[in-house]
């Protein structure tokens, strides 16, 4: 069963009904396979009715589930891979690139500051413009 | 006389920083902290969290013996979705399932995932009923 903590009620309903449908297919197949003269005559019809009822209910339930799933995740599943691995890689990639670009920003801002100081020394008459440009790029740093 | 160099007045353009900034913690900003904790390589107690390479854990409590097939079924569904309703004739299905006991040629009962064959009685139930005995954890 899928983890429940991050599923909406509609998703839980759909997952539960899909499991019921899978079970109904299984039950019908098992009855047919184990058919004997002593098998109750209504065993197959009742199994069929259960299966059809489950199948018919799926469209209505699935219409209430509108979560978007990245195509990468679908391809992962098609290849038999664990979507949790995708989530882990995605999470780690966000953190890695966040820190990488953060480091780049620090380097560029350091260069900007040093460059600005040199310009102000060489051209004191444009100091006010340099200060104005410096203030435009102020961003508060919160990366942990 | 040498031609005077051409200067551009850099103060004539206003620059605004991009948002969000990489100075921010994007995991927190986009509400991904819980996800990062859940899929992190180490749990809150410092133990390594192992992950299966396949999604077998998600299907192992389904009935029967389930193999993971690698194909393009989902891609085909996305490319050519079936949107019209498929009519189901329950009476016709009842008729075609009027079968007699006997051997099913070419059928491998391994798909049931049972050690021994189980003769099932009535298994009619809705989702509020207990699971049938054929369903079991592995």
CSV table of N, CA and C in Angstrom, one decimal, chain B:
chain,number,residue,atom,x,y,z
B,1,UNK,N,45.0,63.8,-34.2
B,1,UNK,CA,44.4,63.7,-32.8
B,1,UNK,C,43.6,62.4,-32.8
B,2,UNK,N,43.9,61.6,-31.7
B,2,UNK,CA,43.2,60.3,-31.6
B,2,UNK,C,41.8,60.6,-31.3
B,3,UNK,N,40.9,59.7,-31.8
B,3,UNK,CA,39.5,59.8,-31.6
B,3,UNK,C,39.2,59.5,-30.1
B,4,UNK,N,38.3,60.3,-29.5
B,4,UNK,CA,37.9,60.1,-28.1
B,4,UNK,C,37.2,58.8,-27.9
B,5,UNK,N,37.6,58.1,-26.9
B,5,UNK,CA,36.9,56.8,-26.6
B,5,UNK,C,35.4,57.0,-26.3
B,6,UNK,N,34.6,56.0,-26.7
B,6,UNK,CA,33.2,56.0,-26.5
B,6,UNK,C,32.9,55.4,-25.1
B,7,UNK,N,32.1,56.2,-24.3
B,7,UNK,CA,31.7,55.8,-23.0
B,7,UNK,C,30.2,55.5,-22.9
B,8,UNK,N,29.8,54.5,-22.1
B,8,UNK,CA,28.4,54.2,-21.9
B,8,UNK,C,28.1,54.6,-20.4
B,9,UNK,N,27.0,55.3,-20.2
B,9,UNK,CA,26.6,55.7,-18.9
B,9,UNK,C,25.8,54.5,-18.2
B,10,UNK,N,26.5,53.8,-17.3
B,10,UNK,CA,26.0,52.6,-16.8
B,10,UNK,C,24.8,52.8,-15.8
B,11,UNK,N,24.7,54.0,-15.3
B,11,UNK,CA,23.6,54.3,-14.4
B,11,UNK,C,22.2,54.5,-15.1
B,12,UNK,N,22.2,54.4,-16.4
B,12,UNK,CA,21.0,54.7,-17.1
B,12,UNK,C,20.0,53.5,-17.1
B,13,UNK,N,20.5,52.4,-16.6
B,13,UNK,CA,19.6,51.2,-16.6
B,13,UNK,C,19.4,50.7,-15.2
B,14,UNK,N,18.2,50.5,-14.8
B,14,UNK,CA,17.9,50.0,-13.4
B,14,UNK,C,17.9,48.4,-13.5
B,15,UNK,N,18.6,47.8,-12.5
B,15,UNK,CA,18.6,46.4,-12.4
B,15,UNK,C,17.9,45.9,-11.1
B,16,UNK,N,17.1,44.9,-11.3
B,16,UNK,CA,16.4,44.3,-10.1
B,16,UNK,C,16.9,42.9,-10.0
B,17,UNK,N,17.1,42.5,-8.7
B,17,UNK,CA,17.6,41.1,-8.5
B,17,UNK,C,16.5,40.1,-8.9
B,18,UNK,N,16.9,38.9,-9.4
B,18,UNK,CA,15.9,37.9,-9.7
B,18,UNK,C,15.4,37.3,-8.4
B,19,UNK,N,14.1,36.9,-8.5
B,19,UNK,CA,13.5,36.3,-7.3
B,19,UNK,C,12.8,35.0,-7.7
B,20,UNK,N,13.0,33.9,-7.0
B,20,UNK,CA,13.7,33.9,-5.7
B,20,UNK,C,15.2,33.9,-6.0
B,21,UNK,N,16.0,34.2,-4.9
B,21,UNK,CA,17.4,34.2,-5.1
B,21,UNK,C,18.0,32.9,-4.5
B,22,UNK,N,19.1,32.5,-5.1
B,22,UNK,CA,19.7,31.3,-4.6
B,22,UNK,C,20.3,31.5,-3.2
B,23,UNK,N,20.4,32.8,-2.8
B,23,UNK,CA,20.8,33.0,-1.4
B,23,UNK,C,19.7,32.4,-0.4
B,24,UNK,N,18.5,32.3,-0.9
B,24,UNK,CA,17.4,31.7,-0.1
B,24,UNK,C,17.5,30.2,-0.1
B,25,UNK,N,16.9,29.6,1.0
B,25,UNK,CA,16.8,28.2,1.1
B,25,UNK,C,15.6,27.8,0.3
B,26,UNK,N,15.8,27.3,-1.0
B,26,UNK,CA,14.7,27.0,-1.9
B,26,UNK,C,13.8,25.8,-1.4
B,27,UNK,N,14.5,24.9,-0.6
B,27,UNK,CA,13.7,23.7,-0.1
B,27,UNK,C,12.6,24.3,0.8
B,28,UNK,N,13.0,25.2,1.7
B,28,UNK,CA,12.0,25.7,2.6
B,28,UNK,C,11.0,26.6,1.9
B,29,UNK,N,11.5,27.4,1.0
B,29,UNK,CA,10.7,28.4,0.3
B,29,UNK,C,9.5,27.7,-0.5
B,30,UNK,N,9.8,26.5,-1.0
B,30,UNK,CA,8.8,25.8,-1.8
B,30,UNK,C,8.1,24.7,-1.0
B,31,UNK,N,8.3,24.7,0.3
B,31,UNK,CA,7.5,23.8,1.1
B,31,UNK,C,8.0,22.3,0.9
B,32,UNK,N,9.3,22.1,0.6
B,32,UNK,CA,9.8,20.8,0.4
B,32,UNK,C,10.5,20.2,1.6
B,33,UNK,N,10.5,20.9,2.7
B,33,UNK,CA,11.2,20.4,3.9
B,33,UNK,C,10.8,19.0,4.3
B,34,UNK,N,9.5,18.7,4.3
B,34,UNK,CA,9.0,17.4,4.8
B,34,UNK,C,9.5,16.3,3.8
B,35,UNK,N,9.4,16.7,2.5
B,35,UNK,CA,9.8,15.7,1.5
B,35,UNK,C,11.3,15.4,1.6
B,36,UNK,N,12.1,16.5,1.8
B,36,UNK,CA,13.5,16.3,2.0
B,36,UNK,C,13.8,15.4,3.2
B,37,UNK,N,13.1,15.6,4.3
B,37,UNK,CA,13.3,14.7,5.4
B,37,UNK,C,12.9,13.3,5.1
B,38,UNK,N,11.8,13.1,4.4
B,38,UNK,CA,11.3,11.8,4.2
B,38,UNK,C,12.2,10.9,3.3
B,39,UNK,N,12.8,11.6,2.3
B,39,UNK,CA,13.6,10.8,1.3
B,39,UNK,C,15.1,11.0,1.6
B,40,UNK,N,15.5,11.7,2.7
B,40,UNK,CA,16.9,11.9,2.9
B,40,UNK,C,17.6,10.6,3.1
B,41,UNK,N,18.9,10.6,2.9
B,41,UNK,CA,19.7,9.4,3.0
B,41,UNK,C,19.9,9.0,4.5
B,42,UNK,N,19.7,9.9,5.4
B,42,UNK,CA,19.9,9.6,6.8
B,42,UNK,C,18.6,10.0,7.5
B,43,UNK,N,18.1,9.2,8.4
B,43,UNK,CA,16.9,9.6,9.1
B,43,UNK,C,17.2,10.4,10.3
B,44,UNK,N,16.1,10.8,11.1
B,44,UNK,CA,16.4,11.7,12.2
B,44,UNK,C,17.3,11.1,13.3
B,45,UNK,N,17.4,9.8,13.3
B,45,UNK,CA,18.3,9.2,14.3
B,45,UNK,C,19.7,9.0,13.8
B,46,UNK,N,20.0,9.4,12.6
B,46,UNK,CA,21.3,9.2,12.1
B,46,UNK,C,21.5,7.9,11.4
B,47,UNK,N,20.4,7.1,11.3
B,47,UNK,CA,20.6,5.8,10.6
B,47,UNK,C,20.4,6.0,9.1
B,48,UNK,N,21.1,5.2,8.4
B,48,UNK,CA,21.1,5.2,6.9
B,48,UNK,C,19.7,4.7,6.5
B,49,UNK,N,19.1,5.4,5.6
B,49,UNK,CA,17.8,5.0,5.1
B,49,UNK,C,18.0,4.4,3.7
B,50,UNK,N,17.7,3.1,3.6
B,50,UNK,CA,17.9,2.4,2.4
B,50,UNK,C,16.7,2.5,1.5
B,51,UNK,N,16.8,2.5,0.2
B,51,UNK,CA,15.7,2.6,-0.7
B,51,UNK,C,15.9,1.5,-1.7
B,52,UNK,N,14.8,0.8,-2.0
B,52,UNK,CA,14.8,-0.3,-3.0
B,52,UNK,C,14.9,0.4,-4.4
B,53,UNK,N,15.6,-0.3,-5.3
B,53,UNK,CA,15.7,0.3,-6.6
B,53,UNK,C,14.5,0.3,-7.4
B,54,UNK,N,13.6,-0.8,-7.1
B,54,UNK,CA,12.4,-0.9,-7.8
B,54,UNK,C,11.2,-0.6,-6.9
B,55,UNK,N,10.0,-0.5,-7.5
B,55,UNK,CA,8.8,-0.1,-6.7
B,55,UNK,C,8.2,-1.4,-6.2
B,56,UNK,N,8.9,-2.4,-6.0
B,56,UNK,CA,8.3,-3.7,-5.5
B,56,UNK,C,7.6,-3.5,-4.2
B,57,UNK,N,8.2,-2.7,-3.3
B,57,UNK,CA,7.5,-2.5,-2.0
B,57,UNK,C,6.1,-2.0,-2.1
B,58,UNK,N,5.8,-1.3,-3.2
B,58,UNK,CA,4.5,-0.7,-3.4
B,58,UNK,C,3.4,-1.7,-3.8
B,59,UNK,N,3.9,-2.9,-4.4
B,59,UNK,CA,2.9,-3.8,-4.9
B,59,UNK,C,3.0,-5.2,-4.2
B,60,UNK,N,3.8,-5.3,-3.2
B,60,UNK,CA,4.0,-6.7,-2.7
B,60,UNK,C,2.8,-7.1,-1.8
B,61,UNK,N,2.0,-6.2,-1.4
B,61,UNK,CA,0.8,-6.6,-0.7
B,61,UNK,C,-0.4,-6.8,-1.6
B,62,UNK,N,-0.2,-6.7,-2.9
B,62,UNK,CA,-1.3,-7.0,-3.8
B,62,UNK,C,-1.4,-8.5,-3.9
B,63,UNK,N,-2.6,-9.0,-4.2
B,63,UNK,CA,-2.7,-10.5,-4.3
B,63,UNK,C,-1.9,-11.0,-5.5
B,64,UNK,N,-1.5,-12.3,-5.3
B,64,UNK,CA,-0.8,-13.0,-6.4
B,64,UNK,C,0.6,-12.7,-6.5
B,65,UNK,N,1.3,-13.4,-7.4
B,65,UNK,CA,2.7,-13.2,-7.7
B,65,UNK,C,2.9,-12.1,-8.7
B,66,UNK,N,3.5,-11.0,-8.3
B,66,UNK,CA,3.5,-9.8,-9.2
B,66,UNK,C,4.9,-9.6,-9.7
B,67,UNK,N,5.1,-9.7,-11.0
B,67,UNK,CA,6.4,-9.3,-11.6
B,67,UNK,C,6.3,-7.9,-12.1
B,68,UNK,N,7.5,-7.2,-12.1
B,68,UNK,CA,7.6,-5.9,-12.6
B,68,UNK,C,8.0,-5.9,-14.0
B,69,UNK,N,7.1,-5.5,-14.9
B,69,UNK,CA,7.3,-5.5,-16.3
B,69,UNK,C,7.8,-4.1,-16.7
B,70,UNK,N,8.8,-4.1,-17.6
B,70,UNK,CA,9.3,-2.8,-18.1
B,70,UNK,C,8.9,-2.7,-19.6
B,71,UNK,N,7.9,-1.8,-19.8
B,71,UNK,CA,7.4,-1.6,-21.1
B,71,UNK,C,7.0,-0.2,-21.3
B,72,UNK,N,6.1,0.1,-22.3
B,72,UNK,CA,5.7,1.5,-22.6
B,72,UNK,C,4.2,1.7,-22.4
B,73,UNK,N,3.6,0.9,-21.5
B,73,UNK,CA,2.2,1.0,-21.4
B,73,UNK,C,1.7,2.4,-21.0
B,74,UNK,N,2.4,3.0,-20.0
B,74,UNK,CA,1.9,4.3,-19.5
B,74,UNK,C,2.1,5.3,-20.6
B,75,UNK,N,3.2,5.2,-21.3
B,75,UNK,CA,3.5,6.1,-22.4
B,75,UNK,C,2.4,6.0,-23.5
B,76,UNK,N,2.0,4.8,-23.8
B,76,UNK,CA,0.9,4.6,-24.8
B,76,UNK,C,-0.4,5.2,-24.3
B,77,UNK,N,-0.7,5.0,-23.0
B,77,UNK,CA,-1.9,5.6,-22.4
B,77,UNK,C,-1.9,7.1,-22.5
B,78,UNK,N,-0.7,7.7,-22.3
B,78,UNK,CA,-0.6,9.2,-22.4
B,78,UNK,C,-0.8,9.6,-23.9
B,79,UNK,N,-0.2,8.8,-24.8
B,79,UNK,CA,-0.2,9.2,-26.2
B,79,UNK,C,-1.6,9.1,-26.8
B,80,UNK,N,-2.3,7.9,-26.5
B,80,UNK,CA,-3.6,7.7,-27.0
B,80,UNK,C,-4.5,7.3,-25.9
B,81,UNK,N,-5.0,8.3,-25.1
B,81,UNK,CA,-5.9,8.0,-24.0
B,81,UNK,C,-7.3,7.6,-24.6
B,82,UNK,N,-7.8,6.6,-23.8
B,82,UNK,CA,-9.2,6.1,-24.2
B,82,UNK,C,-10.1,7.0,-23.4
B,83,UNK,N,-11.0,7.8,-24.0
B,83,UNK,CA,-11.8,8.7,-23.3
B,83,UNK,C,-13.3,8.3,-23.4
B,84,UNK,N,-13.7,7.5,-24.4
B,84,UNK,CA,-15.1,7.1,-24.5
B,84,UNK,C,-15.4,6.0,-23.5
B,85,UNK,N,-16.6,5.9,-23.0
B,85,UNK,CA,-17.0,4.9,-22.1
B,85,UNK,C,-17.2,3.6,-22.8
B,86,UNK,N,-16.7,2.5,-22.2
B,86,UNK,CA,-16.8,1.2,-22.8
B,86,UNK,C,-18.0,0.5,-22.2
B,87,UNK,N,-19.0,0.2,-23.1
B,87,UNK,CA,-20.2,-0.5,-22.6
B,87,UNK,C,-19.9,-1.9,-22.1
B,88,UNK,N,-20.5,-2.3,-21.0
B,88,UNK,CA,-20.3,-3.6,-20.4
B,88,UNK,C,-21.6,-4.3,-20.4
B,89,UNK,N,-21.7,-5.5,-21.0
B,89,UNK,CA,-22.9,-6.3,-21.0
B,89,UNK,C,-22.8,-7.4,-20.0
B,90,UNK,N,-23.3,-7.2,-18.8
B,90,UNK,CA,-23.1,-8.1,-17.7
B,90,UNK,C,-23.7,-9.5,-18.0
B,91,UNK,N,-24.9,-9.5,-18.7
B,91,UNK,CA,-25.6,-10.8,-19.0
B,91,UNK,C,-24.7,-11.6,-19.9
B,92,UNK,N,-24.1,-10.9,-20.9
B,92,UNK,CA,-23.2,-11.6,-21.9
B,92,UNK,C,-22.0,-12.2,-21.1
B,93,UNK,N,-21.5,-11.4,-20.2
B,93,UNK,CA,-20.3,-11.9,-19.5
B,93,UNK,C,-20.7,-13.1,-18.6
B,94,UNK,N,-21.9,-13.1,-18.0
B,94,UNK,CA,-22.3,-14.3,-17.2
B,94,UNK,C,-22.4,-15.5,-18.2
B,95,UNK,N,-22.9,-15.2,-19.4
B,95,UNK,CA,-23.0,-16.4,-20.3
B,95,UNK,C,-21.7,-16.9,-20.7
B,96,UNK,N,-20.7,-16.1,-21.1
B,96,UNK,CA,-19.5,-16.6,-21.6
B,96,UNK,C,-18.6,-17.2,-20.5
B,97,UNK,N,-18.9,-16.9,-19.2
B,97,UNK,CA,-18.2,-17.5,-18.1
B,97,UNK,C,-18.9,-18.7,-17.5
B,98,UNK,N,-19.9,-19.2,-18.3
B,98,UNK,CA,-20.5,-20.5,-17.9
B,98,UNK,C,-19.5,-21.6,-18.3
B,99,UNK,N,-18.5,-21.8,-17.5
B,99,UNK,CA,-17.5,-22.8,-17.9
B,99,UNK,C,-17.6,-24.1,-17.1
B,100,UNK,N,-17.0,-25.1,-17.6
B,100,UNK,CA,-17.0,-26.4,-16.9
B,100,UNK,C,-15.6,-26.6,-16.3
B,101,UNK,N,-15.5,-27.4,-15.2
B,101,UNK,CA,-14.2,-27.7,-14.6
B,101,UNK,C,-13.3,-28.4,-15.6
B,102,UNK,N,-12.0,-28.2,-15.5
B,102,UNK,CA,-11.1,-28.8,-16.4
B,102,UNK,C,-9.7,-28.1,-16.4
B,103,UNK,N,-8.8,-28.7,-17.1
B,103,UNK,CA,-7.5,-28.1,-17.2
B,103,UNK,C,-7.4,-26.9,-18.2
B,104,UNK,N,-6.7,-25.9,-17.8
B,104,UNK,CA,-6.6,-24.7,-18.6
B,104,UNK,C,-5.2,-24.8,-19.3
B,105,UNK,N,-5.2,-25.1,-20.6
B,105,UNK,CA,-3.9,-25.3,-21.3
B,105,UNK,C,-3.1,-24.1,-21.3
B,106,UNK,N,-1.8,-24.3,-21.0
B,106,UNK,CA,-0.8,-23.3,-21.1
B,106,UNK,C,-0.8,-22.3,-19.9
B,107,UNK,N,-1.7,-22.5,-18.9
B,107,UNK,CA,-1.8,-21.6,-17.8
B,107,UNK,C,-0.9,-22.0,-16.7
B,108,UNK,N,-0.1,-21.0,-16.1
B,108,UNK,CA,0.8,-21.3,-15.1
B,108,UNK,C,0.2,-20.8,-13.8
B,109,UNK,N,-0.2,-21.7,-12.8
B,109,UNK,CA,-0.9,-21.2,-11.6
B,109,UNK,C,0.1,-20.5,-10.7
B,110,UNK,N,1.3,-20.4,-11.0
B,110,UNK,CA,2.3,-19.6,-10.2
B,110,UNK,C,1.8,-18.1,-10.0
B,111,UNK,N,1.0,-17.6,-11.0
B,111,UNK,CA,0.6,-16.2,-10.9
B,111,UNK,C,-0.2,-16.0,-9.7
B,112,UNK,N,-0.8,-17.1,-9.1
B,112,UNK,CA,-1.6,-16.9,-7.9
B,112,UNK,C,-0.8,-16.6,-6.7
B,113,UNK,N,0.5,-17.0,-6.7
B,113,UNK,CA,1.4,-16.7,-5.6
B,113,UNK,C,1.0,-17.6,-4.4
B,114,UNK,N,0.4,-18.8,-4.6
B,114,UNK,CA,0.0,-19.6,-3.5
B,114,UNK,C,0.9,-20.9,-3.5
B,115,UNK,N,1.3,-21.4,-2.3
B,115,UNK,CA,2.1,-22.6,-2.3
B,115,UNK,C,1.2,-23.8,-2.7
B,116,UNK,N,0.0,-23.8,-2.2
B,116,UNK,CA,-0.9,-24.9,-2.5
B,116,UNK,C,-2.2,-24.3,-3.1
B,117,UNK,N,-2.8,-25.1,-4.0
B,117,UNK,CA,-4.1,-24.7,-4.6
B,117,UNK,C,-5.1,-24.5,-3.5
B,118,UNK,N,-5.9,-23.5,-3.6
B,118,UNK,CA,-6.9,-23.2,-2.6
B,118,UNK,C,-8.3,-23.3,-3.3
B,119,UNK,N,-9.2,-24.1,-2.8
B,119,UNK,CA,-10.5,-24.1,-3.4
B,119,UNK,C,-11.3,-23.0,-2.7
B,120,UNK,N,-11.8,-22.1,-3.5
B,120,UNK,CA,-12.5,-20.9,-2.9
B,120,UNK,C,-14.0,-21.1,-2.9
B,121,UNK,N,-14.7,-20.8,-1.9
B,121,UNK,CA,-16.1,-20.7,-1.9
B,121,UNK,C,-16.6,-19.4,-2.4
B,122,UNK,N,-17.7,-18.9,-1.8
B,122,UNK,CA,-18.2,-17.6,-2.2
B,122,UNK,C,-17.2,-16.5,-1.8
B,123,UNK,N,-16.8,-15.7,-2.7
B,123,UNK,CA,-15.8,-14.7,-2.3
B,123,UNK,C,-16.5,-13.3,-2.6
B,124,UNK,N,-17.8,-13.3,-2.8
B,124,UNK,CA,-18.4,-12.0,-3.1
B,124,UNK,C,-18.3,-11.1,-1.9
B,125,UNK,N,-17.9,-9.9,-2.1
B,125,UNK,CA,-17.7,-8.9,-1.0
B,125,UNK,C,-17.5,-7.5,-1.6
B,126,UNK,N,-17.9,-6.5,-0.8
B,126,UNK,CA,-17.5,-5.2,-1.2
B,126,UNK,C,-16.3,-4.7,-0.3
B,127,UNK,N,-15.8,-3.5,-0.5
B,127,UNK,CA,-14.6,-3.1,0.1
B,127,UNK,C,-14.7,-3.0,1.6
B,128,UNK,N,-15.9,-3.0,2.1
B,128,UNK,CA,-16.1,-2.9,3.6
B,128,UNK,C,-15.9,-4.3,4.2
B,129,UNK,N,-15.9,-5.4,3.4
B,129,UNK,CA,-15.8,-6.7,4.0
B,129,UNK,C,-14.3,-7.0,4.2
B,130,UNK,N,-14.0,-8.0,5.1
B,130,UNK,CA,-12.6,-8.4,5.2
B,130,UNK,C,-12.1,-9.0,3.9
B,131,UNK,N,-10.7,-8.9,3.8
B,131,UNK,CA,-10.1,-9.4,2.6
B,131,UNK,C,-10.3,-10.9,2.6
B,132,UNK,N,-10.3,-11.5,1.3
B,132,UNK,CA,-10.4,-12.9,1.2
B,132,UNK,C,-9.0,-13.6,1.6
B,133,UNK,N,-9.1,-14.8,1.9
B,133,UNK,CA,-7.8,-15.5,2.4
B,133,UNK,C,-6.7,-15.5,1.3
B,134,UNK,N,-7.1,-15.3,0.1
B,134,UNK,CA,-6.0,-15.3,-1.0
B,134,UNK,C,-5.1,-14.1,-0.9
B,135,UNK,N,-5.5,-13.1,-0.2
B,135,UNK,CA,-4.7,-11.9,0.0
B,135,UNK,C,-3.8,-12.1,1.2
B,136,UNK,N,-2.5,-11.9,1.0
B,136,UNK,CA,-1.6,-12.1,2.1
B,136,UNK,C,-0.3,-11.2,1.9
B,137,UNK,N,0.3,-10.9,3.0
B,137,UNK,CA,1.5,-10.1,3.0
B,137,UNK,C,2.7,-11.0,2.6
B,138,UNK,N,3.7,-10.5,2.0
B,138,UNK,CA,4.9,-11.3,1.7
B,138,UNK,C,6.1,-10.8,2.5
